[in-house]
CSV table of C-alpha atoms in Angstrom, one decimal:
chain,number,residue,atom,x,y,z
A,1,LEU,CA,32.5,-58.3,7.6
A,2,ASP,CA,35.9,-58.2,9.0
A,3,VAL,CA,36.7,-54.6,10.0
A,4,GLY,CA,39.5,-54.2,12.2
A,5,GLY,CA,42.1,-50.9,13.4
A,6,GLN,CA,40.3,-48.2,15.0
A,7,TYR,CA,36.6,-46.7,15.6
A,8,TYR,CA,35.6,-43.4,15.3
A,9,LEU,CA,32.3,-41.8,17.1
A,10,GLY,CA,30.7,-38.9,15.9
A,11,GLY,CA,33.7,-37.3,13.8
A,12,VAL,CA,36.9,-38.6,12.6
A,13,GLN,CA,40.3,-37.2,13.5
A,14,THR,CA,42.2,-36.4,10.3
A,15,TRP,CA,39.7,-36.2,6.9
A,16,THR,CA,41.6,-37.6,3.6
A,17,ALA,CA,40.6,-38.2,0.4
A,18,VAL,CA,39.3,-42.2,1.2
A,19,THR,CA,37.2,-40.2,3.7
A,20,ASP,CA,35.9,-37.7,1.5
A,21,ALA,CA,34.9,-40.1,-0.8
A,22,LEU,CA,32.8,-42.3,1.6
A,23,LEU,CA,31.2,-39.5,3.5
A,24,ASN,CA,28.7,-37.4,2.2
A,25,SER,CA,30.0,-34.2,4.4
A,26,ARG,CA,32.5,-33.3,6.8
A,27,ASN,CA,30.0,-32.4,9.7
A,28,SER,CA,30.5,-34.2,12.7
A,29,LEU,CA,27.9,-35.4,15.0
A,30,ASP,CA,26.0,-32.3,16.7
A,31,GLY,CA,24.2,-34.5,19.9
A,32,CYS,CA,24.3,-37.7,21.8
A,33,LEU,CA,25.3,-41.2,21.4
A,34,ALA,CA,24.3,-43.9,23.9
A,35,ASN,CA,24.2,-47.6,24.8
A,36,PHE,CA,27.0,-48.3,22.5
A,37,SER,CA,28.0,-52.0,21.9
A,38,ILE,CA,30.0,-54.2,19.4
A,39,ASN,CA,29.2,-58.0,18.9
A,40,GLY,CA,26.9,-57.6,22.4
A,41,ARG,CA,29.1,-56.0,24.8
A,42,MET,CA,28.9,-52.6,26.0
A,43,VAL,CA,31.3,-50.1,25.3
A,44,SER,CA,32.5,-47.7,28.2
A,45,LEU,CA,32.3,-44.2,26.3
A,46,ASP,CA,34.0,-42.6,28.6
A,47,SER,CA,37.3,-44.6,28.1
A,48,LEU,CA,37.8,-44.0,24.5
A,49,SER,CA,40.6,-42.2,23.7
A,50,ALA,CA,40.6,-38.5,21.8
A,51,PRO,CA,42.5,-35.4,22.4
A,52,SER,CA,41.4,-33.2,25.0
A,53,SER,CA,40.3,-30.5,22.7
A,54,ALA,CA,38.0,-32.9,20.8
A,55,ARG,CA,36.9,-35.0,24.0
A,56,PRO,CA,32.8,-35.1,23.8
A,57,ALA,CA,31.5,-34.2,27.6
A,58,VAL,CA,30.0,-37.5,29.5
A,59,GLY,CA,26.5,-38.0,29.6
A,60,CYS,CA,23.7,-35.9,27.3
A,61,GLN,CA,24.2,-32.6,27.5
A,62,ARG,CA,22.1,-30.2,25.5
A,63,ALA,CA,21.4,-26.3,25.0
A,64,PRO,CA,18.2,-25.0,26.1
A,65,GLY,CA,15.8,-24.9,23.3
A,66,CYS,CA,14.1,-22.6,21.2
A,67,THR,CA,11.1,-20.7,23.3
A,68,THR,CA,9.0,-17.7,21.3
A,69,SER,CA,11.4,-15.1,23.3
A,70,THR,CA,14.5,-16.6,21.6
A,71,CYS,CA,14.6,-14.8,18.6
A,72,GLY,CA,13.0,-11.0,18.0
A,73,ASN,CA,11.2,-9.7,15.2
A,74,GLY,CA,9.8,-12.5,13.8
A,75,ALA,CA,12.6,-14.4,13.3
A,76,THR,CA,12.5,-18.0,13.4
A,77,CYS,CA,14.4,-20.2,15.8
A,78,VAL,CA,16.2,-23.0,14.7
A,79,ASP,CA,17.2,-25.5,17.2
A,80,ALA,CA,21.0,-26.8,16.6
A,81,TRP,CA,21.3,-29.3,19.8
A,82,SER,CA,24.1,-27.8,21.2
A,83,ALA,CA,22.9,-24.1,20.7
A,84,THR,CA,20.2,-22.1,19.1
A,85,THR,CA,20.1,-19.6,16.1
A,86,CYS,CA,18.0,-17.5,14.4
A,87,GLN,CA,17.1,-16.8,10.8
A,88,CYS,CA,16.6,-13.0,10.6
A,89,PRO,CA,14.0,-11.7,8.1
A,90,GLY,CA,14.5,-9.0,5.9
A,91,GLY,CA,15.7,-5.5,7.3
A,92,VAL,CA,16.5,-7.3,10.8
A,93,THR,CA,20.2,-8.8,12.2
A,94,GLY,CA,21.8,-9.5,15.2
A,95,ARG,CA,22.4,-12.5,17.0
A,96,PHE,CA,18.8,-13.0,18.0
A,97,CYS,CA,17.6,-11.0,15.2
A,98,GLU,CA,17.0,-8.1,17.9
A,99,GLU,CA,18.4,-5.4,15.7
A,100,LEU,CA,16.2,-3.5,13.3
A,101,VAL,CA,17.9,-2.1,10.8
A,102,SER,CA,15.1,-1.1,7.6
A,103,VAL,CA,11.7,-0.2,7.6
A,104,HIS,CA,8.9,0.1,5.2
A,105,PHE,CA,6.7,3.6,5.0
A,106,ASP,CA,3.3,2.7,3.0
A,107,GLY,CA,2.3,6.5,3.1
A,108,ASP,CA,0.9,6.8,6.3
A,109,ALA,CA,3.8,5.9,8.4
A,110,ALA,CA,6.2,7.9,10.3
A,111,LEU,CA,9.4,7.5,12.5
A,112,VAL,CA,10.6,9.8,15.2
A,113,VAL,CA,14.2,9.6,15.8
A,114,ASN,CA,14.9,11.5,19.2
A,115,GLY,CA,18.3,12.3,20.4
A,116,SER,CA,19.4,14.6,23.8
A,117,ASN,CA,22.5,15.8,21.8
A,118,PRO,CA,22.5,18.2,18.7
A,119,VAL,CA,23.2,16.5,15.4
A,120,ALA,CA,26.6,16.7,14.1
A,121,SER,CA,26.7,13.8,11.7
A,122,PHE,CA,23.5,11.8,10.1
A,123,VAL,CA,23.5,9.0,7.7
A,124,PHE,CA,20.5,6.8,6.1
A,125,GLU,CA,19.6,4.8,3.0
A,126,PHE,CA,16.3,4.8,1.3
A,127,THR,CA,14.5,3.5,-1.6
A,128,THR,CA,11.7,4.6,-3.5
A,129,THR,CA,9.6,5.0,-6.6
A,130,MET,CA,7.5,7.8,-5.9
A,131,THR,CA,7.9,10.7,-7.4
A,132,VAL,CA,6.8,13.0,-4.9
A,133,GLY,CA,7.0,12.6,-0.9
A,134,HIS,CA,8.5,13.6,1.9
A,135,LEU,CA,11.9,11.6,3.1
A,136,VAL,CA,12.9,13.4,6.5
A,137,SER,CA,12.5,16.9,8.6
A,138,PHE,CA,14.7,17.4,11.3
A,139,LEU,CA,12.8,19.5,13.9
A,140,GLN,CA,12.6,20.4,17.7
A,141,ASN,CA,10.4,18.5,20.0
A,142,PRO,CA,7.9,19.2,21.5
A,143,PHE,CA,6.2,20.1,17.7
A,144,PRO,CA,5.7,22.8,16.8
A,145,GLN,CA,7.7,24.6,19.0
A,146,ALA,CA,11.2,25.8,17.4
A,147,ASP,CA,14.7,26.5,19.4
A,148,GLN,CA,15.6,29.2,18.6
A,149,ASN,CA,19.4,28.5,18.1
A,150,ALA,CA,18.2,25.3,16.1
A,151,THR,CA,18.1,25.3,12.2
A,152,THR,CA,15.8,22.9,10.6
A,153,LEU,CA,16.0,20.7,7.7
A,154,THR,CA,13.6,19.1,5.1
A,155,LEU,CA,14.3,16.7,2.1
A,156,ALA,CA,11.9,15.7,0.0
A,157,ILE,CA,11.3,14.4,-3.3
A,158,VAL,CA,9.7,16.3,-5.7
A,159,ALA,CA,9.5,15.3,-9.7
A,160,GLY,CA,11.6,12.2,-9.0
A,161,ARG,CA,14.9,14.0,-7.5
A,162,LEU,CA,15.9,14.9,-4.0
A,163,GLN,CA,15.1,18.4,-2.6
A,164,MET,CA,16.6,20.0,0.5
A,165,THR,CA,15.0,23.3,2.4
A,166,VAL,CA,16.4,25.3,5.5
A,167,ASN,CA,14.9,27.3,8.4
A,168,TYR,CA,17.3,29.1,9.8
A,169,SER,CA,17.9,29.6,13.8
A,170,LEU,CA,16.2,32.6,15.2
A,171,ALA,CA,19.4,33.7,17.1
A,172,ILE,CA,20.9,34.1,13.7
A,173,HIS,CA,18.4,35.8,11.8
A,174,PRO,CA,16.3,37.6,15.0
A,175,SER,CA,15.1,39.9,12.4
A,176,ASN,CA,13.5,38.0,10.1
A,177,GLY,CA,11.6,35.2,11.9
A,178,LEU,CA,12.7,31.7,10.6
A,179,PRO,CA,13.0,32.3,6.6
A,180,SER,CA,13.3,29.7,4.2
A,181,SER,CA,16.4,28.9,2.3
A,182,PRO,CA,16.7,28.8,-1.1
A,183,ILE,CA,15.5,25.4,-2.2
A,184,LEU,CA,18.4,23.1,-3.8
A,185,THR,CA,17.0,20.2,-5.9
A,186,HIS,CA,19.4,17.1,-6.9
A,187,GLN,CA,20.1,17.0,-9.9
A,188,LEU,CA,20.1,13.2,-9.9
A,189,ARG,CA,16.9,11.1,-9.8
A,190,VAL,CA,16.4,8.9,-6.6
A,191,SER,CA,12.9,7.5,-7.1
A,192,ASP,CA,14.3,4.6,-9.3
A,193,GLY,CA,13.8,2.1,-7.1
A,194,ASN,CA,17.8,1.5,-6.0
A,195,TRP,CA,18.9,2.3,-2.9
A,196,HIS,CA,20.3,6.0,-2.7
A,197,THR,CA,22.8,6.9,0.6
A,198,VAL,CA,22.6,10.4,1.8
A,199,ARG,CA,24.8,11.9,4.6
A,200,ILE,CA,24.2,15.1,6.3
A,201,GLU,CA,27.3,16.6,8.3
A,202,VAL,CA,27.3,20.2,10.4
A,203,SER,CA,30.4,21.7,11.5
A,204,SER,CA,31.7,25.4,11.9
A,205,GLY,CA,28.3,26.8,11.1
A,206,SER,CA,27.7,25.0,8.0
A,207,ILE,CA,25.8,22.0,6.9
A,208,ASN,CA,26.6,20.0,3.9
A,209,VAL,CA,24.1,17.0,2.6
A,210,SER,CA,26.0,14.7,-0.2
A,211,VAL,CA,23.7,12.2,-2.0
A,212,ASP,CA,25.3,9.1,-3.1
A,213,GLY,CA,28.9,10.8,-2.9
A,214,SER,CA,27.4,13.9,-4.9
A,215,ASN,CA,27.8,17.1,-2.6
A,216,ARG,CA,25.4,20.0,-2.0
A,217,CYS,CA,26.8,22.7,0.4
A,218,LEU,CA,24.0,24.4,2.3
A,219,THR,CA,26.6,27.2,3.5
A,220,SER,CA,27.1,30.8,3.7
A,221,SER,CA,29.3,30.0,0.3
A,222,CYS,CA,26.1,28.8,-1.6
A,223,THR,CA,24.6,32.6,-0.4
A,224,MET,CA,22.2,30.9,2.2
A,225,GLY,CA,23.8,32.4,4.8
A,226,ALA,CA,25.3,30.5,8.6
A,227,VAL,CA,23.2,28.2,10.2
A,228,GLY,CA,22.9,27.5,13.5
A,229,ASP,CA,23.1,23.7,15.4
A,230,LEU,CA,21.0,21.3,13.4
A,231,ALA,CA,17.4,20.6,15.2
A,232,GLU,CA,18.1,17.3,17.2
A,233,THR,CA,14.8,14.9,16.0
A,234,ALA,CA,14.3,13.6,12.9
A,235,VAL,CA,10.9,12.5,11.5
A,236,PHE,CA,10.5,9.9,8.6
A,237,GLY,CA,7.3,9.8,6.6
A,238,ASN,CA,4.2,11.2,7.6
A,239,VAL,CA,4.6,14.6,8.9
A,240,ALA,CA,0.7,15.8,8.1
A,241,ASN,CA,0.3,16.9,11.8
A,242,ILE,CA,4.0,18.2,12.5
A,243,SER,CA,4.4,22.1,11.3
A,244,THR,CA,7.2,21.9,8.5
A,245,PRO,CA,8.3,24.1,5.7
A,246,GLY,CA,5.8,23.3,2.9
A,247,GLY,CA,6.1,20.7,0.4
A,248,PRO,CA,4.9,17.0,0.3
A,249,ILE,CA,3.9,15.5,3.9
A,250,GLN,CA,3.6,11.4,3.6
A,251,PHE,CA,6.3,9.2,1.9
A,252,GLY,CA,6.3,5.2,0.3
A,253,GLY,CA,9.2,3.2,0.1
A,254,CYS,CA,12.3,2.0,2.5
A,255,VAL,CA,14.9,3.3,5.1
A,256,ARG,CA,17.7,1.3,6.2
A,257,ASN,CA,20.9,1.8,8.0
A,258,VAL,CA,20.5,4.8,10.1
A,259,LEU,CA,23.4,6.6,11.6
A,260,ARG,CA,23.0,9.2,14.3
A,261,ASN,CA,26.2,10.9,15.2
A,262,ARG,CA,28.2,7.9,13.8
A,263,VAL,CA,26.0,5.5,16.2
A,264,SER,CA,23.8,2.5,14.2
A,265,VAL,CA,20.5,3.5,15.5
A,266,ASP,CA,18.4,0.3,16.2
A,267,LEU,CA,15.1,0.9,14.8
A,268,SER,CA,13.6,-1.8,16.9
A,269,GLN,CA,14.1,0.6,19.9
A,270,VAL,CA,11.3,2.6,17.9
A,271,ILE,CA,9.0,-0.5,16.3
A,272,THR,CA,9.4,-4.1,17.4
A,273,SER,CA,8.1,-6.1,14.7
A,274,SER,CA,5.3,-6.0,12.2
A,275,ALA,CA,2.9,-7.8,14.5
A,276,THR,CA,3.4,-4.1,16.7
A,277,SER,CA,3.3,-2.7,13.5
A,278,SER,CA,0.0,-0.3,14.8
A,279,ARG,CA,1.9,1.1,17.5
A,280,LEU,CA,1.4,4.3,17.6
A,281,PHE,CA,3.5,7.6,18.1
A,282,THR,CA,2.5,11.3,19.7
A,283,VAL,CA,4.0,14.1,17.4
A,284,ALA,CA,2.1,17.4,18.1
A,285,ASN,CA,-0.5,15.9,20.1
A,286,GLN,CA,-1.3,13.7,16.9
A,287,PRO,CA,-1.3,9.7,16.7
A,288,LEU,CA,1.1,8.4,13.9
A,289,ARG,CA,1.6,5.2,12.8
A,290,ALA,CA,4.9,3.0,12.8
A,291,PRO,CA,6.4,1.5,9.6
A,292,THR,CA,6.5,-2.0,9.2
A,293,VAL,CA,9.8,-4.0,9.5
A,294,GLY,CA,12.2,-4.9,6.6
A,295,CYS,CA,11.6,-3.6,2.6
A,296,PRO,CA,8.6,-5.8,1.2
A,297,ARG,CA,10.8,-5.4,-2.2
A,298,GLU,CA,14.2,-6.8,-0.5
A,299,ASN,CA,12.1,-9.8,0.4
A,300,MET,CA,10.5,-10.9,-2.4
A,301,CYS,CA,13.3,-13.4,-3.2
A,302,ALA,CA,13.6,-14.7,0.2
A,303,SER,CA,12.0,-17.8,-1.3
A,304,GLN,CA,14.5,-18.0,-4.0
A,305,PRO,CA,11.8,-18.6,-6.7
A,306,CYS,CA,14.3,-18.6,-9.4
A,307,SER,CA,15.3,-22.1,-10.8
A,308,ASN,CA,18.1,-23.1,-13.1
A,309,SER,CA,20.6,-21.0,-11.6
A,310,GLY,CA,18.3,-17.7,-12.3
A,311,THR,CA,19.2,-14.6,-10.6
A,312,CYS,CA,16.0,-13.1,-8.6
A,313,VAL,CA,15.8,-9.5,-8.7
A,314,SER,CA,13.0,-7.8,-6.2
A,315,THR,CA,10.9,-5.4,-7.6
A,316,TRP,CA,8.1,-3.3,-5.7
A,317,LEU,CA,5.7,-5.6,-7.3
A,318,GLY,CA,6.9,-8.4,-6.9
A,319,PHE,CA,10.1,-10.0,-8.4
A,320,GLU,CA,12.0,-11.0,-11.6
A,321,CYS,CA,13.7,-13.7,-12.5
A,322,ARG,CA,16.4,-12.9,-14.9
A,323,CYS,CA,17.4,-16.2,-16.7
A,324,SER,CA,20.4,-18.1,-17.9
A,325,GLN,CA,20.8,-18.3,-21.6
A,326,ASP,CA,19.7,-22.0,-21.7
A,327,ASN,CA,16.8,-21.3,-19.5
A,328,ALA,CA,13.3,-18.8,-19.8
A,329,GLY,CA,10.1,-18.3,-18.4
A,330,THR,CA,8.8,-16.6,-15.1
A,331,TYR,CA,11.1,-19.0,-12.9
A,332,CYS,CA,13.5,-20.0,-15.1
A,333,ARG,CA,11.9,-23.2,-15.1
A,334,GLN,CA,11.8,-23.6,-19.2
A,335,ALA,CA,14.1,-25.1,-21.1
A,336,SER,CA,15.0,-22.2,-23.8
A,337,SER,CA,17.9,-24.4,-25.6
A,338,LEU,CA,18.2,-28.5,-26.4
A,339,THR,CA,21.1,-30.1,-28.0
A,340,PHE,CA,20.7,-32.7,-30.3
A,341,ASN,CA,23.1,-35.8,-31.5
A,342,GLY,CA,22.8,-35.8,-35.6
A,343,LEU,CA,21.6,-39.6,-34.8
A,344,SER,CA,18.1,-40.8,-33.0
A,345,SER,CA,17.6,-37.4,-30.6
A,346,TYR,CA,14.0,-35.6,-31.2
A,347,VAL,CA,11.4,-34.1,-29.1
A,348,GLN,CA,7.7,-34.2,-29.7
A,349,PHE,CA,5.1,-32.0,-28.4
A,350,ASN,CA,1.5,-31.7,-28.8
A,351,ILE,CA,-0.4,-27.9,-28.7
A,352,SER,CA,-4.2,-27.8,-27.2
A,353,VAL,CA,-6.2,-26.0,-29.9
A,354,GLY,CA,-7.8,-24.8,-26.2
A,355,SER,CA,-4.9,-22.7,-25.4
A,356,ALA,CA,-2.9,-22.1,-28.7
A,357,THR,CA,-3.2,-22.5,-32.1
A,358,PHE,CA,-0.7,-23.6,-34.9
A,359,GLY,CA,-0.1,-23.4,-38.7
A,360,THR,CA,0.0,-19.2,-38.5
A,361,SER,CA,3.4,-18.2,-37.3
A,362,GLY,CA,6.9,-19.0,-35.3
A,363,SER,CA,10.1,-18.9,-34.7
A,364,PHE,CA,13.2,-20.5,-33.2
A,365,GLU,CA,17.1,-19.8,-32.9
A,366,LEU,CA,19.3,-22.5,-34.3
A,367,ARG,CA,23.2,-23.0,-34.0
A,368,THR,CA,25.0,-25.7,-36.0
A,369,ARG,CA,28.1,-27.2,-38.3
A,370,SER,CA,25.7,-29.5,-40.0
A,371,THR,CA,24.9,-29.5,-43.6
A,372,ASP,CA,21.5,-31.2,-43.2
A,373,GLY,CA,18.8,-32.3,-40.9
A,374,LEU,CA,15.4,-31.9,-39.8
A,375,LEU,CA,14.7,-28.6,-37.8
A,376,MET,CA,11.0,-28.9,-37.5
A,377,TYR,CA,7.7,-31.0,-38.5
A,378,ALA,CA,4.1,-31.0,-38.0
A,379,LYS,CA,1.8,-33.5,-40.0
A,380,GLY,CA,-2.2,-33.5,-39.5
A,381,PRO,CA,-4.6,-36.4,-39.7
A,382,LEU,CA,-4.9,-38.9,-42.2
A,383,VAL,CA,-7.9,-37.9,-44.2
A,384,ASN,CA,-8.8,-39.8,-47.5
A,385,GLY,CA,-5.1,-41.1,-48.3
A,386,ASN,CA,-3.0,-37.4,-47.5
A,387,PHE,CA,-2.6,-35.3,-44.5
A,388,ASP,CA,-1.6,-31.7,-44.6
A,389,PHE,CA,1.9,-31.0,-43.3
A,390,MET,CA,4.7,-28.4,-43.1
A,391,LEU,CA,8.4,-28.9,-42.2
A,392,ILE,CA,11.4,-26.7,-41.9
A,393,GLU,CA,15.0,-28.5,-42.7
A,394,MET,CA,18.6,-27.8,-43.5
A,395,VAL,CA,19.8,-29.1,-47.1
A,396,GLN,CA,23.2,-28.5,-48.1
A,397,GLY,CA,23.4,-25.7,-45.0
A,398,HIS,CA,20.3,-24.0,-45.9
A,399,LEU,CA,17.3,-23.6,-44.9
A,400,GLN,CA,14.2,-25.0,-46.8
A,401,LEU,CA,10.3,-25.2,-45.5
A,402,LYS,CA,7.9,-27.6,-47.8
A,403,ALA,CA,4.4,-27.3,-46.6
A,404,THR,CA,1.1,-28.7,-48.2
A,405,LEU,CA,-2.6,-27.8,-47.6
A,406,GLY,CA,-3.7,-30.7,-49.5
A,407,SER,CA,-3.4,-29.6,-53.0
A,408,GLY,CA,0.5,-30.2,-53.4
A,409,VAL,CA,3.9,-29.8,-52.0
A,410,GLY,CA,5.1,-26.1,-51.8
A,411,THR,CA,8.7,-25.1,-51.2
A,412,VAL,CA,10.6,-22.2,-49.5
A,413,ARG,CA,14.5,-21.9,-49.6
A,414,LEU,CA,16.9,-19.3,-48.4
A,415,HIS,CA,19.9,-19.4,-50.1
A,416,ARG,CA,22.4,-18.1,-47.2
A,417,SER,CA,24.2,-20.6,-44.9
A,418,VAL,CA,23.0,-21.1,-41.2
A,419,ASN,CA,25.9,-24.2,-41.0
A,420,ASP,CA,28.8,-21.8,-39.4
A,421,GLY,CA,28.4,-22.1,-35.4
A,422,ALA,CA,26.6,-19.1,-34.9
A,423,TRP,CA,23.6,-18.2,-33.3
A,424,HIS,CA,20.5,-17.5,-36.2
A,425,GLN,CA,17.5,-16.5,-35.6
A,426,VAL,CA,14.5,-18.4,-37.9
A,427,HIS,CA,10.9,-17.0,-38.6
A,428,TRP,CA,8.2,-18.5,-40.7
A,429,ARG,CA,4.8,-17.1,-41.4
A,430,ARG,CA,1.8,-18.7,-43.6
A,431,ASP,CA,-0.9,-16.3,-44.8
A,432,VAL,CA,-3.5,-18.7,-46.5
A,433,ARG,CA,-1.3,-20.4,-48.8
A,434,LEU,CA,1.4,-18.0,-48.6
A,435,PHE,CA,4.2,-19.2,-46.6
A,436,ASN,CA,7.1,-17.0,-45.4
A,437,LEU,CA,10.4,-17.9,-44.3
A,438,THR,CA,12.5,-15.5,-42.7
A,439,LEU,CA,16.5,-15.5,-41.4
A,440,ASP,CA,17.9,-13.6,-39.1
A,441,ASN,CA,15.3,-10.7,-39.3
A,442,ALA,CA,17.3,-9.7,-42.5
A,443,TYR,CA,17.0,-12.6,-45.1
A,444,HIS,CA,13.4,-13.6,-46.4
A,445,ALA,CA,11.8,-15.9,-48.9
A,446,SER,CA,8.0,-17.0,-49.6
A,447,ASN,CA,6.3,-19.3,-51.7
A,448,SER,CA,2.8,-20.4,-52.3
A,449,THR,CA,1.3,-23.8,-52.1
A,450,PRO,CA,-0.1,-25.3,-55.3
A,451,GLY,CA,-4.1,-26.1,-55.7
A,452,HIS,CA,-7.1,-24.3,-54.3
A,453,PHE,CA,-7.2,-25.4,-50.8
A,454,THR,CA,-6.7,-23.1,-48.0
A,455,GLY,CA,-7.2,-24.6,-44.8
A,456,PHE,CA,-4.6,-26.1,-42.8
A,457,GLN,CA,-5.7,-29.5,-41.7
A,458,ILE,CA,-3.2,-30.1,-38.5
A,459,ILE,CA,-5.7,-30.8,-35.5
A,460,HIS,CA,-6.1,-34.3,-34.7
A,461,ALA,CA,-9.1,-35.6,-33.5
A,462,SER,CA,-7.9,-35.1,-29.7
A,463,GLY,CA,-7.8,-31.5,-30.6
A,464,LEU,CA,-3.9,-31.4,-30.0
A,465,ALA,CA,-1.0,-30.1,-32.9
A,466,GLN,CA,1.8,-32.8,-32.6
A,467,VAL,CA,4.9,-31.0,-33.4
A,468,SER,CA,8.5,-32.8,-33.5
A,469,VAL,CA,12.0,-31.0,-33.4
A,470,GLY,CA,15.5,-32.4,-34.1
A,471,SER,CA,13.8,-35.3,-35.8
A,472,LEU,CA,10.5,-37.9,-36.2
A,473,SER,CA,9.6,-39.5,-33.1
A,474,PRO,CA,9.4,-42.9,-33.6
A,475,GLY,CA,6.8,-44.5,-36.0
A,476,SER,CA,6.2,-40.8,-37.8
A,477,THR,CA,5.7,-40.3,-41.3
């Protein structure tokens, strides 16, 4: 090995097509090198040349490693030598995963967002599949006493739609106590499992509430009268022990991205992690359990369970893999299509009689421009010099099924071309001796095998049915 010229340690000065071809990545070393020698001679590393911006520090230096307190909210700490990074779970963000942005309510949990000043703007997102539930109420604290100058507002889900109820301030309606407004119902379904955005704006004596940009007003123009300041404390979820205007008292679902007066609410100031989700709040002298970190439905895809470029979609019960057209199965791990070369390619599979039966019905999809070729062939064991079989093939561009139950061969042929390069659906079914062939759910043909035998002896002594696709396997007859 004769190597002359320049040596590089830890990285290269300029990336070229040659270095890209030789190296697996452009990542430079994040760590230390020591005691470097060539031909037995130690190289003084501090004498090597490098631009000041790229020169490594003398000695072996590293950032403090991970500790139990490096990352918050159950995050995973990654020691990257020169720095530590935090991999946040769903619903958590920030450099150290210190900011909680989404929480999950299981029906009994409650979340209280306090403030020292009146609410001028309040925005949040929620998702649920519950058709009935209490989402949020704006109340006075301590509960249940009401500030005469404050207006309380409740958003609840009834019959899958968002309902809004306002209780007016005593200062504006002194003779009527705390009258409830007419109930306004948002016309769109919100219990569909999607994320919905609620925006509440208070200005000039009116309250405007919008859901996903669709405004519903709570103002005198809606014959609801003027309103005072909105109560400063928002209570999400369980309000069983709080005096509120009627309706549902619990909520199951998730809430995220809460902004109060256009300032993001760090929910970790209210709850810190799933490990402390049993932390209690006292509302109206009654304990309320805190919601848990994150949104379980959003976390279902964190492990990337879908293979072969399948798309993972979180659901409340787990996840769903949406596979490409060439794959199928729960995790998209099953190949749903194959390409045969028209010469020697084939596949053979065995069907265990213990898990499935063969010989009653089946289907597949076909796309080709060939005029002739074997599509499927199943053969039973040799008995007294004979064997049962069934095959589907193309003959002059048409589908043909042949089968025998031991007393003669029956043939079913469809006089429709399938070698046009388009996808075609092929279904076959056996009813005793009658075999049916269907193309594209529109064209049908059938015929019976001759003789009086009705059993289809396709299972071998091993308990398996052997099926060849695309061509015969070597040694098959």
